[in-house]
mmCIF file of C-alpha atoms in Angstrom:
data_model
loop_
_atom_site.group_PDB
_atom_site.id
_atom_site.type_symbol
_atom_site.label_atom_id
_atom_site.label_comp_id
_atom_site.label_asym_id
_atom_site.label_seq_id
_atom_site.Cartn_x
_atom_site.Cartn_y
_atom_site.Cartn_z
ATOM 1 C CA UNK A 1 -116.334 159.121 3.887
ATOM 2 C CA UNK A 2 -116.515 160.414 0.335
ATOM 3 C CA UNK A 3 -116.203 157.652 -2.209
ATOM 4 C CA UNK A 4 -114.967 160.130 -4.814
ATOM 5 C CA UNK A 5 -111.648 160.153 -2.942
ATOM 6 C CA UNK A 6 -111.035 156.440 -3.405
ATOM 7 C CA UNK A 7 -108.241 155.474 -5.764
ATOM 8 C CA UNK A 8 -109.805 153.609 -8.662
ATOM 9 C CA UNK A 9 -108.778 151.231 -11.407
ATOM 10 C CA UNK A 10 -110.976 151.058 -14.478
ATOM 11 C CA UNK A 11 -112.524 147.662 -15.241
ATOM 12 C CA UNK A 12 -110.697 147.707 -18.576
ATOM 13 C CA UNK A 13 -107.300 148.096 -16.862
ATOM 14 C CA UNK A 14 -105.427 144.827 -17.395
ATOM 15 C CA UNK A 15 -102.400 145.729 -15.241
ATOM 16 C CA UNK A 16 -101.241 142.826 -13.069
ATOM 17 C CA UNK A 17 -98.017 144.352 -11.780
ATOM 18 C CA UNK A 18 -97.237 146.892 -9.080
ATOM 19 C CA UNK A 19 -96.001 150.399 -9.775
ATOM 20 C CA UNK A 20 -95.095 151.122 -6.168
ATOM 21 C CA UNK A 21 -92.531 149.052 -4.272
ATOM 22 C CA UNK A 22 -94.612 148.417 -1.130
ATOM 23 C CA UNK A 23 -98.400 148.311 -1.544
ATOM 24 C CA UNK A 24 -101.281 149.565 -3.699
ATOM 25 C CA UNK A 25 -105.007 149.759 -2.921
ATOM 26 C CA UNK A 26 -107.782 150.477 -5.417
ATOM 27 C CA UNK A 27 -111.500 150.282 -5.899
ATOM 28 C CA UNK A 28 -112.589 148.484 -9.063
ATOM 29 C CA UNK A 29 -116.097 148.367 -10.518
ATOM 30 C CA UNK A 30 -117.783 146.061 -13.006
ATOM 31 C CA UNK A 31 -116.653 142.844 -14.645
ATOM 32 C CA UNK A 32 -112.926 143.035 -15.477
ATOM 33 C CA UNK A 33 -111.895 142.677 -19.098
ATOM 34 C CA UNK A 34 -108.370 141.654 -18.129
ATOM 35 C CA UNK A 35 -107.151 138.868 -15.833
ATOM 36 C CA UNK A 36 -109.311 136.299 -17.645
ATOM 37 C CA UNK A 37 -106.413 133.877 -18.127
ATOM 38 C CA UNK A 38 -104.234 132.272 -15.473
ATOM 39 C CA UNK A 39 -101.539 134.603 -14.205
ATOM 40 C CA UNK A 40 -99.468 135.046 -11.054
ATOM 41 C CA UNK A 41 -97.296 137.631 -9.363
ATOM 42 C CA UNK A 42 -94.624 137.918 -6.687
ATOM 43 C CA UNK A 43 -96.801 139.958 -4.307
ATOM 44 C CA UNK A 44 -99.855 139.183 -2.174
ATOM 45 C CA UNK A 45 -103.375 140.107 -3.269
ATOM 46 C CA UNK A 46 -106.567 140.677 -1.279
ATOM 47 C CA UNK A 47 -109.961 141.079 -2.965
ATOM 48 C CA UNK A 48 -112.853 142.364 -0.831
ATOM 49 C CA UNK A 49 -116.353 142.585 -2.343
ATOM 50 C CA UNK A 50 -118.077 145.868 -1.492
ATOM 51 C CA UNK A 51 -121.190 145.337 -3.617
ATOM 52 C CA UNK A 52 -122.584 142.685 -5.967
ATOM 53 C CA UNK A 53 -120.786 139.442 -6.794
ATOM 54 C CA UNK A 54 -117.384 138.382 -8.066
ATOM 55 C CA UNK A 55 -115.832 135.035 -9.021
ATOM 56 C CA UNK A 56 -112.201 133.959 -9.149
ATOM 57 C CA UNK A 57 -110.413 130.689 -9.894
ATOM 58 C CA UNK A 58 -107.329 129.861 -7.825
ATOM 59 C CA UNK A 59 -105.506 126.893 -9.370
ATOM 60 C CA UNK A 60 -108.163 124.155 -9.102
ATOM 61 C CA UNK A 61 -110.893 125.955 -7.102
ATOM 62 C CA UNK A 62 -113.433 128.562 -8.201
ATOM 63 C CA UNK A 63 -114.802 130.866 -5.495
ATOM 64 C CA UNK A 64 -118.085 132.708 -6.000
ATOM 65 C CA UNK A 65 -117.884 135.768 -3.771
ATOM 66 C CA UNK A 66 -120.736 137.947 -2.554
ATOM 67 C CA UNK A 67 -120.918 141.229 -0.666
ATOM 68 C CA UNK A 68 -118.652 141.111 2.383
ATOM 69 C CA UNK A 69 -116.559 138.150 1.191
ATOM 70 C CA UNK A 70 -112.773 138.308 1.065
ATOM 71 C CA UNK A 71 -110.329 136.341 -1.119
ATOM 72 C CA UNK A 72 -106.633 135.953 -0.239
ATOM 73 C CA UNK A 73 -104.143 135.115 -3.007
ATOM 74 C CA UNK A 74 -100.620 134.053 -2.066
ATOM 75 C CA UNK A 75 -97.513 134.938 -4.060
ATOM 76 C CA UNK A 76 -96.937 132.830 -7.186
ATOM 77 C CA UNK A 77 -100.373 131.187 -7.126
ATOM 78 C CA UNK A 78 -101.975 130.909 -10.553
ATOM 79 C CA UNK A 79 -105.395 132.536 -10.615
ATOM 80 C CA UNK A 80 -107.823 134.278 -12.931
ATOM 81 C CA UNK A 81 -111.144 136.083 -13.039
ATOM 82 C CA UNK A 82 -113.987 133.603 -13.601
ATOM 83 C CA UNK A 83 -116.506 135.149 -15.980
ATOM 84 C CA UNK A 84 -120.208 134.605 -15.302
ATOM 85 C CA UNK A 85 -122.433 136.395 -17.807
ATOM 86 C CA UNK A 86 -124.329 139.406 -16.387
ATOM 87 C CA UNK A 87 -123.404 138.407 -12.817
ATOM 88 C CA UNK A 88 -120.633 140.914 -12.180
ATOM 89 C CA UNK A 89 -121.737 144.062 -14.002
ATOM 90 C CA UNK A 90 -122.603 145.745 -10.676
ATOM 91 C CA UNK A 91 -119.600 144.357 -8.792
ATOM 92 C CA UNK A 92 -117.580 146.775 -6.632
ATOM 93 C CA UNK A 93 -114.494 145.549 -4.835
ATOM 94 C CA UNK A 94 -111.334 146.708 -3.130
ATOM 95 C CA UNK A 95 -108.063 145.323 -4.514
ATOM 96 C CA UNK A 96 -105.030 145.345 -2.203
ATOM 97 C CA UNK A 97 -101.565 144.406 -3.456
ATOM 98 C CA UNK A 98 -98.720 144.208 -0.956
ATOM 99 C CA UNK A 99 -95.157 142.912 -1.216
ATOM 100 C CA UNK A 100 -93.513 140.295 0.958
ATOM 101 C CA UNK A 101 -90.959 142.850 2.064
ATOM 102 C CA UNK A 102 -93.664 145.266 3.225
ATOM 103 C CA UNK A 103 -95.390 142.670 5.382
ATOM 104 C CA UNK A 104 -92.079 141.443 6.753
ATOM 105 C CA UNK A 105 -91.225 144.988 7.750
ATOM 106 C CA UNK A 106 -94.564 145.458 9.492
ATOM 107 C CA UNK A 107 -94.481 142.088 11.271
ATOM 108 C CA UNK A 108 -93.368 142.098 14.871
ATOM 109 C CA UNK A 109 -91.901 139.439 17.113
ATOM 110 C CA UNK A 110 -94.329 136.550 17.367
ATOM 111 C CA UNK A 111 -96.675 137.901 14.652
ATOM 112 C CA UNK A 112 -96.199 137.015 10.975
ATOM 113 C CA UNK A 113 -98.600 139.265 9.068
ATOM 114 C CA UNK A 114 -98.351 137.124 5.921
ATOM 115 C CA UNK A 115 -99.540 133.963 7.713
ATOM 116 C CA UNK A 116 -103.115 134.502 6.517
ATOM 117 C CA UNK A 117 -102.052 133.671 2.945
ATOM 118 C CA UNK A 118 -100.618 130.251 3.743
ATOM 119 C CA UNK A 119 -103.593 128.254 4.985
ATOM 120 C CA UNK A 120 -104.250 124.804 3.574
ATOM 121 C CA UNK A 121 -108.025 125.118 3.346
ATOM 122 C CA UNK A 122 -110.291 127.691 1.732
ATOM 123 C CA UNK A 123 -108.751 130.924 0.460
ATOM 124 C CA UNK A 124 -112.062 132.801 0.713
ATOM 125 C CA UNK A 125 -113.667 134.021 3.928
ATOM 126 C CA UNK A 126 -116.847 135.556 5.257
ATOM 127 C CA UNK A 127 -116.332 137.069 8.689
ATOM 128 C CA UNK A 128 -118.951 138.029 11.291
ATOM 129 C CA UNK A 129 -120.322 141.525 10.698
ATOM 130 C CA UNK A 130 -118.290 143.187 13.484
ATOM 131 C CA UNK A 131 -114.972 141.959 12.087
ATOM 132 C CA UNK A 132 -116.046 142.531 8.494
ATOM 133 C CA UNK A 133 -116.928 146.180 9.138
ATOM 134 C CA UNK A 134 -113.643 146.716 10.955
ATOM 135 C CA UNK A 135 -111.582 145.202 8.121
ATOM 136 C CA UNK A 136 -113.587 147.090 5.511
ATOM 137 C CA UNK A 137 -112.908 150.332 7.356
ATOM 138 C CA UNK A 138 -109.152 149.791 7.209
ATOM 139 C CA UNK A 139 -109.305 148.938 3.492
ATOM 140 C CA UNK A 140 -111.382 152.007 2.646
ATOM 141 C CA UNK A 141 -109.008 154.295 4.527
ATOM 142 C CA UNK A 142 -106.080 152.735 2.662
ATOM 143 C CA UNK A 143 -107.875 153.225 -0.660
ATOM 144 C CA UNK A 144 -108.464 156.926 -0.074
ATOM 145 C CA UNK A 145 -106.224 159.247 -2.042
ATOM 146 C CA UNK A 146 -106.158 161.520 0.987
ATOM 147 C CA UNK A 147 -107.607 161.534 4.490
ATOM 148 C CA UNK A 148 -109.718 164.421 5.806
ATOM 149 C CA UNK A 149 -107.734 166.680 8.153
ATOM 150 C CA UNK A 150 -104.466 164.919 7.181
ATOM 151 C CA UNK A 151 -103.035 167.144 4.445
ATOM 152 C CA UNK A 152 -99.418 166.029 4.708
ATOM 153 C CA UNK A 153 -98.532 163.044 2.459
ATOM 154 C CA UNK A 154 -95.985 161.866 5.028
ATOM 155 C CA UNK A 155 -98.666 161.697 7.711
ATOM 156 C CA UNK A 156 -100.974 159.749 5.361
ATOM 157 C CA UNK A 157 -98.173 157.262 4.693
ATOM 158 C CA UNK A 158 -97.555 156.783 8.405
ATOM 159 C CA UNK A 159 -101.244 156.228 9.077
ATOM 160 C CA UNK A 160 -101.449 153.786 6.152
ATOM 161 C CA UNK A 161 -98.698 151.683 7.715
ATOM 162 C CA UNK A 162 -100.782 151.550 10.868
ATOM 163 C CA UNK A 163 -103.923 150.557 8.969
ATOM 164 C CA UNK A 164 -102.000 147.834 7.108
ATOM 165 C CA UNK A 165 -100.604 146.470 10.368
ATOM 166 C CA UNK A 166 -104.042 146.387 11.996
ATOM 167 C CA UNK A 167 -105.698 144.915 8.898
ATOM 168 C CA UNK A 168 -103.248 142.040 8.484
ATOM 169 C CA UNK A 169 -102.887 141.551 12.225
ATOM 170 C CA UNK A 170 -106.595 140.893 12.653
ATOM 171 C CA UNK A 171 -106.776 138.975 9.376
ATOM 172 C CA UNK A 172 -103.977 136.580 10.376
ATOM 173 C CA UNK A 173 -105.801 135.772 13.613
ATOM 174 C CA UNK A 174 -109.273 135.479 12.061
ATOM 175 C CA UNK A 175 -108.102 133.178 9.264
ATOM 176 C CA UNK A 176 -107.141 130.581 11.870
ATOM 177 C CA UNK A 177 -110.854 130.078 12.544
ATOM 178 C CA UNK A 178 -112.057 127.400 10.121
ATOM 179 C CA UNK A 179 -115.704 128.411 10.499
ATOM 180 C CA UNK A 180 -114.953 131.700 8.721
ATOM 181 C CA UNK A 181 -113.600 129.976 5.611
ATOM 182 C CA UNK A 182 -115.777 128.941 2.682
ATOM 183 C CA UNK A 183 -117.174 125.428 2.898
ATOM 184 C CA UNK A 184 -117.129 122.907 0.049
ATOM 185 C CA UNK A 185 -120.600 123.951 -1.067
ATOM 186 C CA UNK A 186 -119.400 127.545 -1.538
ATOM 187 C CA UNK A 187 -116.750 126.694 -4.123
ATOM 188 C CA UNK A 188 -116.404 124.656 -7.305
ATOM 189 C CA UNK A 189 -113.563 122.162 -7.706
ATOM 190 C CA UNK A 190 -111.811 121.411 -10.993
ATOM 191 C CA UNK A 191 -110.364 117.887 -10.576
ATOM 192 C CA UNK A 192 -108.692 117.817 -13.995
ATOM 193 C CA UNK A 193 -106.694 120.990 -13.286
ATOM 194 C CA UNK A 194 -105.772 119.663 -9.843
ATOM 195 C CA UNK A 195 -104.540 116.350 -11.265
ATOM 196 C CA UNK A 196 -102.498 118.092 -13.958
ATOM 197 C CA UNK A 197 -100.989 120.538 -11.457
ATOM 198 C CA UNK A 198 -100.024 117.746 -9.053
ATOM 199 C CA UNK A 199 -98.480 115.705 -11.874
ATOM 200 C CA UNK A 200 -96.368 118.651 -12.986
ATOM 201 C CA UNK A 201 -95.206 119.313 -9.407
ATOM 202 C CA UNK A 202 -94.168 115.682 -9.023
ATOM 203 C CA UNK A 203 -92.248 115.652 -12.332
ATOM 204 C CA UNK A 204 -91.097 119.271 -12.485
ATOM 205 C CA UNK A 205 -87.442 118.351 -13.094
ATOM 206 C CA UNK A 206 -88.346 116.085 -16.007
ATOM 207 C CA UNK A 207 -89.473 116.606 -19.583
ATOM 208 C CA UNK A 208 -93.292 116.639 -19.558
ATOM 209 C CA UNK A 209 -95.222 116.023 -22.775
ATOM 210 C CA UNK A 210 -98.819 116.901 -23.589
ATOM 211 C CA UNK A 211 -99.441 113.220 -24.305
ATOM 212 C CA UNK A 212 -98.365 112.365 -20.742
ATOM 213 C CA UNK A 213 -100.684 114.972 -19.237
ATOM 214 C CA UNK A 214 -103.631 113.819 -21.347
ATOM 215 C CA UNK A 215 -102.978 110.197 -20.421
ATOM 216 C CA UNK A 216 -102.762 111.104 -16.744
ATOM 217 C CA UNK A 217 -106.337 112.443 -16.805
ATOM 218 C CA UNK A 218 -107.533 109.659 -19.151
ATOM 219 C CA UNK A 219 -108.370 111.843 -22.130
ATOM 220 C CA UNK A 220 -107.341 111.988 -25.733
ATOM 221 C CA UNK A 221 -104.733 114.648 -26.386
ATOM 222 C CA UNK A 222 -107.019 116.970 -28.362
ATOM 223 C CA UNK A 223 -109.967 116.639 -25.990
ATOM 224 C CA UNK A 224 -107.632 117.377 -23.077
ATOM 225 C CA UNK A 225 -106.109 120.440 -24.759
ATOM 226 C CA UNK A 226 -109.545 121.891 -25.481
ATOM 227 C CA UNK A 227 -110.944 121.244 -21.998
ATOM 228 C CA UNK A 228 -107.838 122.535 -20.247
ATOM 229 C CA UNK A 229 -107.815 125.806 -22.211
ATOM 230 C CA UNK A 230 -111.549 126.146 -21.613
ATOM 231 C CA UNK A 231 -111.167 125.868 -17.824
ATOM 232 C CA UNK A 232 -107.943 127.816 -17.271
ATOM 233 C CA UNK A 233 -107.754 130.295 -20.125
ATOM 234 C CA UNK A 234 -104.198 129.174 -20.959
ATOM 235 C CA UNK A 235 -102.746 126.338 -23.000
ATOM 236 C CA UNK A 236 -101.391 123.277 -21.217
ATOM 237 C CA UNK A 237 -97.937 124.100 -22.612
ATOM 238 C CA UNK A 238 -97.994 127.588 -21.044
ATOM 239 C CA UNK A 239 -99.315 126.136 -17.801
ATOM 240 C CA UNK A 240 -96.301 123.835 -17.556
ATOM 241 C CA UNK A 241 -93.960 126.702 -18.427
ATOM 242 C CA UNK A 242 -95.473 128.927 -15.751
ATOM 243 C CA UNK A 243 -95.228 126.189 -13.142
ATOM 244 C CA UNK A 244 -91.518 125.884 -13.940
ATOM 245 C CA UNK A 245 -91.057 129.655 -13.674
ATOM 246 C CA UNK A 246 -92.908 129.740 -10.362
ATOM 247 C CA UNK A 247 -90.646 127.006 -9.016
ATOM 248 C CA UNK A 248 -87.607 128.982 -10.192
ATOM 249 C CA UNK A 249 -88.857 132.158 -8.472
ATOM 250 C CA UNK A 250 -89.433 130.343 -5.200
ATOM 251 C CA UNK A 251 -85.954 128.813 -5.248
ATOM 252 C CA UNK A 252 -84.284 132.099 -6.211
ATOM 253 C CA UNK A 253 -86.079 133.783 -3.316
ATOM 254 C CA UNK A 254 -84.514 131.210 -1.008
ATOM 255 C CA UNK A 255 -81.073 132.282 -2.201
ATOM 256 C CA UNK A 256 -80.218 129.300 -4.393
ATOM 257 C CA UNK A 257 -77.837 129.726 -7.325
ATOM 258 C CA UNK A 258 -79.192 130.385 -10.802
ATOM 259 C CA UNK A 259 -77.642 127.234 -12.314
ATOM 260 C CA UNK A 260 -79.215 124.989 -9.688
ATOM 261 C CA UNK A 261 -82.542 126.718 -10.099
ATOM 262 C CA UNK A 262 -83.041 126.373 -13.849
ATOM 263 C CA UNK A 263 -82.047 122.726 -13.759
ATOM 264 C CA UNK A 264 -84.300 121.886 -10.817
ATOM 265 C CA UNK A 265 -87.187 123.700 -12.500
ATOM 266 C CA UNK A 266 -86.913 121.374 -15.494
ATOM 267 C CA UNK A 267 -85.647 123.721 -18.206
ATOM 268 C CA UNK A 268 -83.638 121.925 -20.880
ATOM 269 C CA UNK A 269 -81.047 124.692 -21.223
ATOM 270 C CA UNK A 270 -80.093 128.015 -19.681
ATOM 271 C CA UNK A 271 -80.871 130.117 -22.755
ATOM 272 C CA UNK A 272 -84.484 128.909 -22.771
ATOM 273 C CA UNK A 273 -84.789 129.602 -19.050
ATOM 274 C CA UNK A 274 -83.265 133.074 -19.363
ATOM 275 C CA UNK A 275 -85.433 134.044 -22.331
ATOM 276 C CA UNK A 276 -88.696 133.001 -20.667
ATOM 277 C CA UNK A 277 -87.741 134.416 -17.278
ATOM 278 C CA UNK A 278 -86.890 137.868 -18.638
ATOM 279 C CA UNK A 279 -89.992 137.885 -20.833
ATOM 280 C CA UNK A 280 -92.213 137.133 -17.824
ATOM 281 C CA UNK A 281 -90.567 139.171 -15.055
ATOM 282 C CA UNK A 282 -88.727 141.852 -16.960
ATOM 283 C CA UNK A 283 -85.415 141.199 -15.181
ATOM 284 C CA UNK A 284 -82.696 138.557 -15.301
ATOM 285 C CA UNK A 285 -82.760 135.677 -12.765
ATOM 286 C CA UNK A 286 -79.659 137.098 -11.104
ATOM 287 C CA UNK A 287 -81.301 140.495 -10.724
ATOM 288 C CA UNK A 288 -84.505 138.907 -9.388
ATOM 289 C CA UNK A 289 -82.491 136.952 -6.831
ATOM 290 C CA UNK A 290 -80.945 140.164 -5.534
ATOM 291 C CA UNK A 291 -84.220 142.092 -5.211
#
């Protein structure tokens, strides 16, 4: 397999949105310069480490990944690249983005191919070598711009659908095995972020002040603001706003009306909700609901 045929994203590429409407697969090398602040998206993401090391923070957990490790990121989960100086310069990884609709279309009766993203434990895995090599093979084939002896783009697309089905089929079964997930010693917890996130979830419909958040974690307001930005890469204010937008997206996806959604997400008025929603997602809430 010639690596020169792999689709690649430059480490300086900060894009966190999909161009295609179904899935995208790339190889990425080196420490990323983008994705260093909390962000989220409406599609699933898989990160597989080909070489070196890589670290990522998902909400209140930081995972330090090594060669062969795999990280699964659900839709609308806040996450970011966790910088460790000189650790990730030689990192090579495969990035897979896939939409809910794509996995729903590939799922068959009795097999939900998105189930692997919804576990309650670790979101990072290290599989036995046989399974790891098999999964890596599917990812590398998906990342190839073209397959040898398959010149027709239509044939490549059909084969890719098969590789995606096999990849997520095996992954959904393997992720049920707790022994393949990272243990506590393999990840770093961030209790302050967890406490803040839980508080916001519990009071999402209410007005939430920075003073309340600081008091909840027993810190002065200014110490809290500094520590929170230091750990997450975003301000506490933006964190609250994004949690409200995530809640709105989830409820819109369930078919709820726009008026119900912005009120239940805790926005004080519709104009504020509309402005922030369109700025973040590029479409109106009504349009998003119909996608």
